[in-house]
């Protein structure tokens, strides 16, 4: 087939894939609710950005007066390239029907289609709000055709970054196929790097404020002048126009020349990845055979729910990809970590104890409780036909979460004694942590049963099911808020800063009743969802 026909077929495939994504979003009420939440959360920022963009357009007299234009022109291609690599690893690293490629179109057409559809999806998510900002800036500048010029300038950059990012993502997937150890190492390294980035971001902000470091000076170090000259082509015909440099023409020539090379490389990578078998070694059989481990030790072996919990724990260890949603806690550990490090000696111990209780409470429910029906999807026919009672199955999931959360809450609280926490305070924190973990675990199975997720998606080459984003956010806000209130009340009660009065006792009692009632009600709701579940 000719390149022209492949491009034509690729455009049709891209259109079909994009429309399929839109239909998938529109027919799922849960995804529509999440989309509405994202629009409300991020769309509110436009109320502040758009007036600023309009005023900037009125006052700008040259390109150099536009804040951060030069660093943005440099970071944009790199950002799109990294985004394309991660999206390839996560979503479009494979075709939905590889076998049909042998009898239909050339793989190049499929590659073009997948990349085109992904560009369309990214344009909807990022292009529409950025287009609103550019249009507002253009109205202030008095050049309403500026968004169209910006689109023509950015199109070569987007196509270049998308094509080379796709080729890079496919190359990584091939490496992961042949070297699974590298895949696992990168997963662990990615989590550690993200944690380090979150923690470092807290110190960087403090350093910038205290030392008076100029952010503009830091960003100017990232500036690549030819890219800035190229982006300046979008302002031709406006009062911000500057003479066209040879560097801008050179950047455009490089983009136009290397994009077809990236497409050719991506096509070769895709053909090799899609149409070759996975490597098998003589050790593969030994690695996939069971080595036991489901023989539950004490105290798990004492009750059937404990044995179920042990099985869930073993499955989590053998398939850690199922626990990828726990990464969200890193964004909360970072600020807490800097607060703990910068605390004085007297406050360090209690802060560590409180942090341990908070993390343990979060893990008790979030580890195995936020998607109980979805996690049990492969075993649901067996669970529905077994003589084991439903409450035993749900209790097993609760016990598995407590087996993770309770040790963290108790051991960290007791370990804070070494940092100056009084013994009675540490024991009190540990006891309160056990109660909070139980409440969180019971609440998690209920809120997780409200919006079960059954569909697997590929994340870094691993097929896994993750809980609903809305469920995770709701759990974090409710459990996190309750944990903070409980820890503050416990601390002030222990230190004697709160005078025990009938009104206080009634208030605390009402809070405890609400917490217990909500947790128990959630647990009962999970039981009802299991009992009424049917397999089509």
Coordinates of C-alpha atoms in Angstrom, one line a residue:
X1 CA 0.0 0.0 0.0
X2 CA 1.1 3.6 -0.7
X3 CA 1.8 6.1 2.0
X4 CA -1.2 8.2 0.8
X5 CA -3.6 5.3 1.2
X6 CA -2.2 4.5 4.6
X7 CA -2.7 8.1 5.7
X8 CA -6.2 8.0 4.4
X9 CA -7.0 4.8 6.3
X10 CA -5.2 6.0 9.3
X11 CA -7.4 9.2 9.4
X12 CA -10.5 6.9 9.3
X13 CA -9.2 4.7 12.0
X14 CA -8.3 7.8 14.1
X15 CA -11.8 9.2 13.7
X16 CA -13.4 5.9 14.6
X17 CA -11.2 5.5 17.7
X18 CA -11.9 9.0 18.8
X19 CA -15.6 8.6 18.4
X20 CA -15.5 5.3 20.3
X21 CA -13.8 7.1 23.2
X22 CA -16.5 9.8 23.2
X23 CA -19.3 7.3 23.1
X24 CA -17.6 5.4 26.0
X25 CA -17.5 8.5 28.0
X26 CA -21.1 9.5 27.2
X27 CA -22.8 6.2 27.9
X28 CA -21.2 5.7 31.3
X29 CA -22.9 7.9 34.0
X30 CA -20.0 7.3 36.4
X31 CA -17.5 8.7 33.9
X32 CA -19.8 11.7 33.1
X33 CA -20.0 12.4 36.8
X34 CA -16.2 12.4 37.0
X35 CA -16.0 14.6 33.9
X36 CA -18.4 17.1 35.4
X37 CA -16.3 17.1 38.6
X38 CA -13.1 17.7 36.7
X39 CA -14.7 20.6 34.7
X40 CA -16.0 22.2 37.9
X41 CA -12.7 21.8 39.7
X42 CA -10.4 23.0 36.9
X43 CA -12.8 25.1 35.0
X44 CA -13.2 27.5 37.9
X45 CA -9.6 28.5 37.4
X46 CA -10.5 30.0 34.0
X47 CA -12.5 32.7 35.8
X48 CA -9.2 34.1 37.1
X49 CA -7.0 33.3 34.1
X50 CA -9.2 34.7 31.3
X51 CA -9.3 38.3 32.7
X52 CA -5.6 38.2 33.2
X53 CA -5.0 37.0 29.7
X54 CA -7.2 39.8 28.3
X55 CA -5.4 42.5 30.3
X56 CA -2.0 41.0 29.2
X57 CA -3.1 41.2 25.6
X58 CA -3.9 44.8 25.9
X59 CA -0.7 45.8 27.7
X60 CA 1.8 43.6 25.8
X61 CA 4.1 45.6 23.5
X62 CA 6.6 42.8 22.5
X63 CA 7.1 39.1 22.9
X64 CA 9.6 39.6 25.7
X65 CA 6.8 41.2 27.8
X66 CA 4.8 38.0 27.8
X67 CA 5.6 36.2 31.0
X68 CA 7.4 32.8 30.7
X69 CA 6.8 32.6 26.9
X70 CA 10.4 31.5 26.2
X71 CA 10.5 28.7 28.9
X72 CA 7.1 27.5 27.9
X73 CA 8.2 27.3 24.2
X74 CA 11.0 25.0 25.3
X75 CA 9.1 22.9 27.9
X76 CA 6.1 22.3 25.5
X77 CA 7.7 19.8 23.1
X78 CA 9.4 18.0 26.0
X79 CA 6.1 17.8 27.9
X80 CA 4.1 16.5 25.0
X81 CA 6.9 13.9 24.3
X82 CA 6.8 12.6 27.9
X83 CA 3.0 12.6 27.9
X84 CA 3.0 10.6 24.6
X85 CA 5.4 8.0 26.1
X86 CA 3.3 7.5 29.2
X87 CA 0.0 7.4 27.2
X88 CA 1.6 4.7 25.0
X89 CA 2.6 2.7 28.0
X90 CA -0.7 3.1 29.6
X91 CA -3.3 2.9 26.8
X92 CA -2.3 2.9 23.1
X93 CA 0.7 0.6 23.1
X94 CA -1.4 -2.1 21.4
X95 CA -4.2 -2.3 18.9
X96 CA -7.6 -3.6 20.0
X97 CA -7.5 -6.2 17.1
X98 CA -4.0 -7.2 16.3
X99 CA -5.1 -10.3 14.4
X100 CA -7.2 -8.4 12.0
X101 CA -4.1 -6.3 11.0
X102 CA -2.8 -9.4 9.0
X103 CA -5.8 -9.2 6.6
X104 CA -6.7 -5.5 6.6
X105 CA -4.6 -2.4 6.5
X106 CA -0.9 -1.8 6.8
X107 CA 0.4 -1.4 10.4
X108 CA 1.4 2.1 9.5
X109 CA -2.2 3.0 9.0
X110 CA -3.1 1.7 12.4
X111 CA -0.2 3.6 14.0
X112 CA -1.4 6.8 12.3
X113 CA -4.9 6.1 13.5
X114 CA -4.0 5.5 17.1
X115 CA -1.8 8.6 17.2
X116 CA -4.4 10.7 15.5
X117 CA -7.1 9.6 18.0
X118 CA -4.8 10.3 20.9
X119 CA -4.0 13.8 19.6
X120 CA -7.8 14.4 19.4
X121 CA -8.3 13.2 23.0
X122 CA -5.5 15.3 24.3
X123 CA -6.7 18.3 22.3
X124 CA -10.1 18.0 23.9
X125 CA -8.7 17.9 27.4
X126 CA -5.9 20.5 27.0
X127 CA -6.6 22.3 23.7
X128 CA -10.0 23.6 24.6
X129 CA -9.0 25.4 27.8
X130 CA -5.8 26.6 26.2
X131 CA -7.7 27.8 23.2
X132 CA -10.0 29.8 25.4
X133 CA -7.0 31.5 27.0
X134 CA -5.4 32.2 23.5
X135 CA -8.7 33.6 22.2
X136 CA -9.1 35.9 25.2
X137 CA -5.5 37.1 24.8
X138 CA -6.0 37.6 21.1
X139 CA -9.1 39.8 21.8
X140 CA -7.1 41.9 24.1
X141 CA -4.3 42.1 21.5
X142 CA -6.8 43.1 18.8
X143 CA -5.9 40.1 16.6
X144 CA -8.8 37.6 16.7
X145 CA -7.1 35.3 14.2
X146 CA -4.2 34.6 16.6
X147 CA -5.6 31.2 17.8
X148 CA -5.6 30.0 14.2
X149 CA -2.0 31.1 13.8
X150 CA -1.0 29.4 17.1
X151 CA -2.7 26.2 15.9
X152 CA -0.6 26.2 12.6
X153 CA 2.6 26.8 14.6
X154 CA 1.9 24.2 17.3
X155 CA 0.7 21.5 14.8
X156 CA 4.2 20.4 13.7
X157 CA 5.4 20.3 17.3
X158 CA 2.4 18.2 18.4
X159 CA 2.8 15.8 15.5
X160 CA 6.5 15.4 16.1
X161 CA 6.2 14.9 19.8
X162 CA 3.3 12.5 19.4
X163 CA 5.1 10.3 16.8
X164 CA 8.4 10.1 18.6
X165 CA 6.7 9.7 22.0
X166 CA 4.7 6.7 20.5
X167 CA 7.9 5.2 19.1
X168 CA 9.7 5.7 22.5
X169 CA 6.8 4.1 24.4
X170 CA 6.7 1.1 22.1
X171 CA 10.5 0.7 22.5
X172 CA 10.0 0.6 26.3
X173 CA 7.3 -2.0 26.0
X174 CA 9.6 -4.2 24.0
X175 CA 12.3 -3.8 26.6
X176 CA 9.8 -4.7 29.3
X177 CA 8.7 -7.8 27.4
X178 CA 12.2 -9.1 27.2
X179 CA 13.4 -7.8 30.6
X180 CA 10.6 -8.1 33.1
X181 CA 13.0 -7.4 35.9
X182 CA 13.6 -3.9 34.5
X183 CA 9.9 -3.4 34.3
X184 CA 9.5 -4.2 38.0
X185 CA 12.5 -2.1 39.0
X186 CA 11.2 0.9 37.1
X187 CA 7.8 0.6 38.8
X188 CA 9.5 0.7 42.2
X189 CA 11.8 3.5 41.1
X190 CA 8.9 5.5 39.7
X191 CA 7.1 5.4 43.1
X192 CA 10.3 6.4 44.9
X193 CA 11.0 9.2 42.4
X194 CA 7.4 10.5 42.7
X195 CA 7.7 10.5 46.5
X196 CA 11.0 12.3 46.3
X197 CA 9.6 14.8 43.8
X198 CA 6.6 15.6 46.1
X199 CA 8.9 16.0 49.2
X200 CA 11.4 18.1 47.2
X201 CA 8.7 20.4 46.0
X202 CA 7.9 21.4 49.6
X203 CA 11.5 22.3 50.3
X204 CA 11.9 24.1 47.0
X205 CA 9.0 26.4 47.7
X206 CA 10.4 27.3 51.2
X207 CA 13.9 27.8 49.7
X208 CA 12.5 30.2 47.0
X209 CA 10.7 32.2 49.6
X210 CA 13.5 32.4 52.2
X211 CA 16.4 32.8 49.8
X212 CA 14.7 35.1 47.3
X213 CA 15.6 33.0 44.4
X214 CA 14.0 34.2 41.1
X215 CA 11.8 31.7 39.5
X216 CA 12.1 33.5 36.2
X217 CA 15.9 33.2 36.4
X218 CA 15.6 29.4 36.9
X219 CA 13.2 29.0 34.0
X220 CA 15.4 31.1 31.8
X221 CA 18.0 28.4 32.1
X222 CA 15.6 26.0 30.3
X223 CA 15.2 28.4 27.4
X224 CA 16.1 27.2 23.9
X225 CA 16.3 30.3 21.7
X226 CA 15.5 28.7 18.3
X227 CA 12.2 27.2 19.7
X228 CA 11.3 30.7 21.1
X229 CA 12.0 32.2 17.6
X230 CA 9.8 29.5 16.0
X231 CA 6.9 30.0 18.4
X232 CA 7.2 33.8 17.7
X233 CA 6.0 33.0 14.1
X234 CA 2.5 32.8 15.5
X235 CA 2.6 36.6 16.1
X236 CA 3.3 37.5 12.5
X237 CA 0.8 40.2 11.5
X238 CA 0.3 41.5 15.0
X239 CA 2.0 44.4 16.8
X240 CA 4.1 41.7 18.6
X241 CA 5.7 40.6 15.3
X242 CA 9.4 40.3 15.1
X243 CA 11.7 39.5 12.2
X244 CA 11.7 35.9 11.1
X245 CA 15.1 34.3 12.0
X246 CA 16.9 31.4 10.3
X247 CA 16.7 29.5 13.6
X248 CA 12.9 29.5 13.4
X249 CA 13.0 28.2 9.8
X250 CA 15.6 25.6 10.9
X251 CA 13.3 24.3 13.7
X252 CA 10.4 24.0 11.3
X253 CA 12.6 22.1 8.8
X254 CA 13.8 19.7 11.5
X255 CA 10.2 19.1 12.6
X256 CA 8.9 18.4 9.1
X257 CA 11.9 16.2 8.2
X258 CA 12.0 14.0 11.4
X259 CA 8.3 13.4 11.8
X260 CA 8.2 10.9 8.9
X261 CA 11.3 9.2 10.3
X262 CA 9.6 8.9 13.7
X263 CA 6.5 7.4 12.0
X264 CA 8.6 4.9 10.2
X265 CA 10.4 3.9 13.4
X266 CA 7.1 3.7 15.3
X267 CA 5.6 1.4 12.5
X268 CA 8.6 -1.0 12.8
X269 CA 8.3 -1.0 16.6
X270 CA 4.6 -1.7 16.4
X271 CA 4.9 -4.5 13.8
X272 CA 7.6 -6.2 16.0
X273 CA 5.6 -5.8 19.2
X274 CA 2.2 -6.9 17.8
X275 CA 3.2 -9.7 15.5
X276 CA 5.9 -11.5 17.5
X277 CA 5.4 -13.9 20.4
X278 CA 6.5 -13.2 23.9
X279 CA 9.9 -14.8 24.7
X280 CA 9.7 -18.0 26.6
X281 CA 12.6 -19.4 28.6
X282 CA 13.1 -22.8 30.2
X283 CA 12.5 -21.1 33.6
X284 CA 9.1 -19.7 32.7
X285 CA 7.3 -22.9 33.7
X286 CA 9.0 -23.0 37.1
X287 CA 8.3 -19.4 37.7
X288 CA 4.5 -19.7 37.0
X289 CA 3.9 -22.8 39.0
X290 CA 2.4 -22.4 42.5
X291 CA 4.8 -22.6 45.4
X292 CA 2.1 -22.7 48.1
X293 CA 1.7 -19.8 50.5
X294 CA -2.0 -20.0 50.9
X295 CA -1.6 -22.1 54.0
X296 CA -2.8 -19.4 56.4
X297 CA -0.7 -18.9 59.6
X298 CA -2.0 -18.0 63.0
X299 CA -4.1 -15.9 63.8
X300 CA -5.5 -15.9 60.2
X301 CA -6.1 -19.7 60.4
X302 CA -8.4 -19.4 63.4
X303 CA -11.5 -18.2 61.4
X304 CA -12.6 -18.6 57.8
X305 CA -12.6 -14.9 57.3
X306 CA -9.0 -14.8 58.4
X307 CA -8.1 -17.5 55.8
X308 CA -9.9 -15.4 53.1
X309 CA -7.9 -12.4 54.3
X310 CA -4.7 -14.3 54.0
X311 CA -5.5 -15.3 50.4
X312 CA -6.2 -11.6 49.6
X313 CA -2.9 -10.6 51.1
X314 CA -1.0 -13.3 49.1
X315 CA -2.7 -12.2 45.9
X316 CA -1.7 -8.6 46.6
X317 CA 1.9 -9.6 47.1
X318 CA 2.0 -11.7 43.9
X319 CA 0.3 -9.0 41.9
X320 CA 1.3 -5.6 43.3
X321 CA -0.1 -3.8 40.3
X322 CA -3.5 -4.1 42.0
X323 CA -2.3 -1.7 44.6
X324 CA -1.2 1.0 42.2
X325 CA -4.0 3.3 43.4
X326 CA -2.3 3.7 46.8
X327 CA 0.2 6.1 45.1
X328 CA -2.3 8.9 45.7
X329 CA -1.1 9.0 49.4
X330 CA 2.3 10.2 48.3
X331 CA 0.8 13.7 47.7
X332 CA -0.1 13.8 51.3
X333 CA 3.0 12.2 52.8
X334 CA 5.2 14.9 51.1
X335 CA 3.8 17.9 53.0
X336 CA 3.5 15.9 56.2
X337 CA 7.1 14.8 55.8
X338 CA 8.4 18.3 55.6
X339 CA 6.3 19.4 58.6
X340 CA 7.7 16.5 60.6
X341 CA 11.3 17.2 59.6
X342 CA 11.1 20.9 60.4
X343 CA 9.4 20.3 63.8
X344 CA 11.1 20.9 67.1
X345 CA 12.1 18.1 69.5
X346 CA 9.0 18.3 71.7
X347 CA 6.6 18.1 68.8
X348 CA 8.4 15.6 66.7
X349 CA 7.3 12.5 68.6
X350 CA 3.5 13.3 68.6
X351 CA 3.6 14.3 65.0
X352 CA 5.2 11.0 64.0
X353 CA 2.7 9.1 66.0
X354 CA -0.2 11.1 64.5
X355 CA 1.2 10.5 61.0
X356 CA 1.5 6.8 61.6
X357 CA -2.1 6.7 62.7
X358 CA -3.2 8.6 59.7
X359 CA -1.3 6.5 57.2
X360 CA -2.5 3.3 58.9
X361 CA -6.1 4.4 58.8
X362 CA -5.8 5.2 55.1
X363 CA -4.2 1.9 54.3
X364 CA -6.8 -0.1 56.3
X365 CA -9.5 0.8 53.9
X366 CA -7.8 1.9 50.7
X367 CA -5.7 -1.2 50.2
X368 CA -8.4 -3.8 49.6
X369 CA -11.7 -2.1 50.3
X370 CA -12.3 0.6 47.7
X371 CA -13.4 -1.8 44.9
X372 CA -14.5 -5.1 46.6
X373 CA -16.8 -6.3 43.8
X374 CA -14.3 -5.3 41.1
X375 CA -11.4 -7.0 42.8
X376 CA -13.4 -10.2 43.2
X377 CA -14.6 -10.1 39.6
X378 CA -12.5 -13.1 38.5
X379 CA -13.9 -15.1 41.5
X380 CA -17.5 -13.9 41.5
X381 CA -19.1 -17.0 40.1
X382 CA -17.3 -19.1 42.7
X383 CA -18.2 -16.6 45.5
X384 CA -21.9 -16.7 44.4
X385 CA -22.0 -20.5 44.4
X386 CA -20.0 -21.2 47.5
X387 CA -21.7 -22.1 50.8
X388 CA -19.6 -19.6 52.6
X389 CA -21.7 -16.8 53.9
X390 CA -21.5 -13.4 52.3
X391 CA -20.6 -11.7 55.6
X392 CA -17.6 -14.0 55.9
X393 CA -16.3 -13.0 52.4
X394 CA -16.7 -9.3 53.2
X395 CA -15.2 -9.7 56.7
X396 CA -12.2 -11.3 55.0
X397 CA -11.6 -8.2 52.9
X398 CA -11.9 -6.0 56.0
X399 CA -9.5 -8.2 58.0
X400 CA -7.0 -8.0 55.1
X401 CA -7.1 -4.2 55.2
X402 CA -6.7 -4.2 59.0
X403 CA -3.7 -6.5 58.7
X404 CA -2.0 -3.7 56.7
X405 CA -3.3 -0.7 58.6
X406 CA -3.2 -1.8 62.2
X407 CA 0.6 -2.6 62.3
X408 CA 1.4 0.7 60.8
X409 CA -0.7 2.7 63.2
X410 CA 0.4 0.7 66.3
X411 CA 4.1 0.3 65.5
X412 CA 4.7 3.9 64.4
X413 CA 2.9 5.2 67.5
X414 CA 5.0 3.0 69.8
X415 CA 8.2 3.8 67.9
X416 CA 7.6 7.5 68.5
X417 CA 8.6 6.9 72.1
X418 CA 12.2 7.0 70.9
X419 CA 11.5 10.5 69.6
X420 CA 10.2 11.9 72.9
X421 CA 6.6 10.8 73.0
X422 CA 5.4 9.9 76.5
X423 CA 4.5 6.2 77.0
X424 CA 0.9 6.9 77.9
X425 CA 0.5 9.2 74.8
X426 CA 2.0 6.6 72.5
X427 CA -0.3 3.9 73.9
X428 CA -3.3 6.2 73.5
X429 CA -2.4 7.0 69.9
X430 CA -2.1 3.3 69.2
X431 CA -5.5 2.4 70.7
X432 CA -7.2 5.3 68.9
X433 CA -5.4 4.1 65.7
X434 CA -6.8 0.6 66.0
X435 CA -10.3 2.0 66.3
X436 CA -9.9 4.4 63.4
X437 CA -8.5 1.6 61.2
X438 CA -11.6 -0.6 61.9
X439 CA -13.9 2.3 61.1
X440 CA -12.1 3.1 57.9
X441 CA -12.0 -0.6 56.8
X442 CA -15.8 -1.0 57.3
X443 CA -16.5 2.3 55.6
X444 CA -14.3 1.5 52.6
X445 CA -16.1 -1.7 51.6
X446 CA -19.4 0.2 51.6
X447 CA -18.3 3.2 49.5
X448 CA -16.3 0.9 47.3
X449 CA -19.4 -1.2 46.6
X450 CA -21.4 1.9 45.4
X451 CA -19.3 2.3 42.2
X452 CA -17.6 -1.0 41.4
X453 CA -15.1 -1.0 38.5
X454 CA -14.8 -4.2 36.6
X455 CA -12.9 -3.1 33.5
X456 CA -9.2 -3.8 33.3
X457 CA -6.8 -1.3 31.8
X458 CA -3.2 -1.5 30.8
X459 CA -0.9 0.5 33.0
X460 CA 2.8 0.2 32.2
X461 CA 2.1 -3.1 30.5
X462 CA 0.1 -4.5 33.4
X463 CA -3.6 -5.4 33.2
X464 CA -5.2 -4.3 36.4
X465 CA -8.5 -2.9 37.8
X466 CA -8.3 0.2 39.9
X467 CA -11.0 1.8 42.0
X468 CA -13.1 4.7 40.8
X469 CA -11.4 8.1 41.1
X470 CA -14.5 9.6 42.7
X471 CA -14.6 6.8 45.3
X472 CA -10.9 7.3 46.2
X473 CA -11.3 11.1 46.5
X474 CA -14.5 10.7 48.6
X475 CA -12.8 8.2 50.9
X476 CA -9.7 10.4 51.3
X477 CA -11.8 13.5 52.2
X478 CA -14.2 11.7 54.6
X479 CA -11.7 9.4 56.3
X480 CA -8.9 12.0 56.2
X481 CA -11.1 14.7 57.8
X482 CA -12.4 12.3 60.5
X483 CA -8.9 11.2 61.3
X484 CA -7.6 14.7 61.7
X485 CA -10.5 15.6 64.0
X486 CA -10.0 12.4 66.0
X487 CA -6.2 13.0 66.4
X488 CA -6.7 16.6 67.5
X489 CA -9.4 15.7 70.0
X490 CA -7.2 12.9 71.4
X491 CA -4.1 15.1 71.7
X492 CA -5.9 17.9 73.5
X493 CA -7.7 15.5 75.8
X494 CA -4.4 13.8 76.7
X495 CA -2.6 17.0 77.4
X496 CA -5.4 18.5 79.5
X497 CA -6.1 21.4 77.2
X498 CA -9.7 20.4 77.0
X499 CA -11.9 20.6 80.1
X500 CA -14.3 17.6 80.2
X501 CA -17.8 19.0 80.4
X502 CA -21.2 17.4 79.7
X503 CA -21.5 19.4 76.5
X504 CA -18.1 18.2 75.3
X505 CA -19.0 14.6 76.3
X506 CA -22.2 14.8 74.3
X507 CA -20.4 16.3 71.3
X508 CA -17.8 13.6 71.4
X509 CA -20.4 10.9 71.9
X510 CA -22.4 12.2 68.9
X511 CA -19.3 12.1 66.7
X512 CA -18.5 8.6 67.8
X513 CA -22.0 7.5 67.1
X514 CA -22.0 9.1 63.7
X515 CA -18.6 7.4 62.9
X516 CA -19.7 4.0 64.1
X517 CA -23.1 4.3 62.4
X518 CA -21.6 5.4 59.1
X519 CA -19.0 2.6 59.2
X520 CA -21.5 -0.1 60.2
X521 CA -24.1 1.1 57.7
X522 CA -21.5 1.0 54.9
X523 CA -20.6 -2.5 56.0
X524 CA -24.2 -3.6 55.8
X525 CA -24.6 -2.0 52.4
X526 CA -21.6 -4.0 51.1
X527 CA -23.3 -7.2 52.4
X528 CA -26.5 -6.3 50.6
X529 CA -24.6 -5.6 47.3
X530 CA -22.9 -9.0 47.5
X531 CA -26.1 -10.8 48.3
X532 CA -28.1 -9.2 45.4
X533 CA -25.3 -9.5 42.9
X534 CA -26.1 -11.6 39.8
X535 CA -23.9 -12.8 36.9
X536 CA -25.4 -12.3 33.5

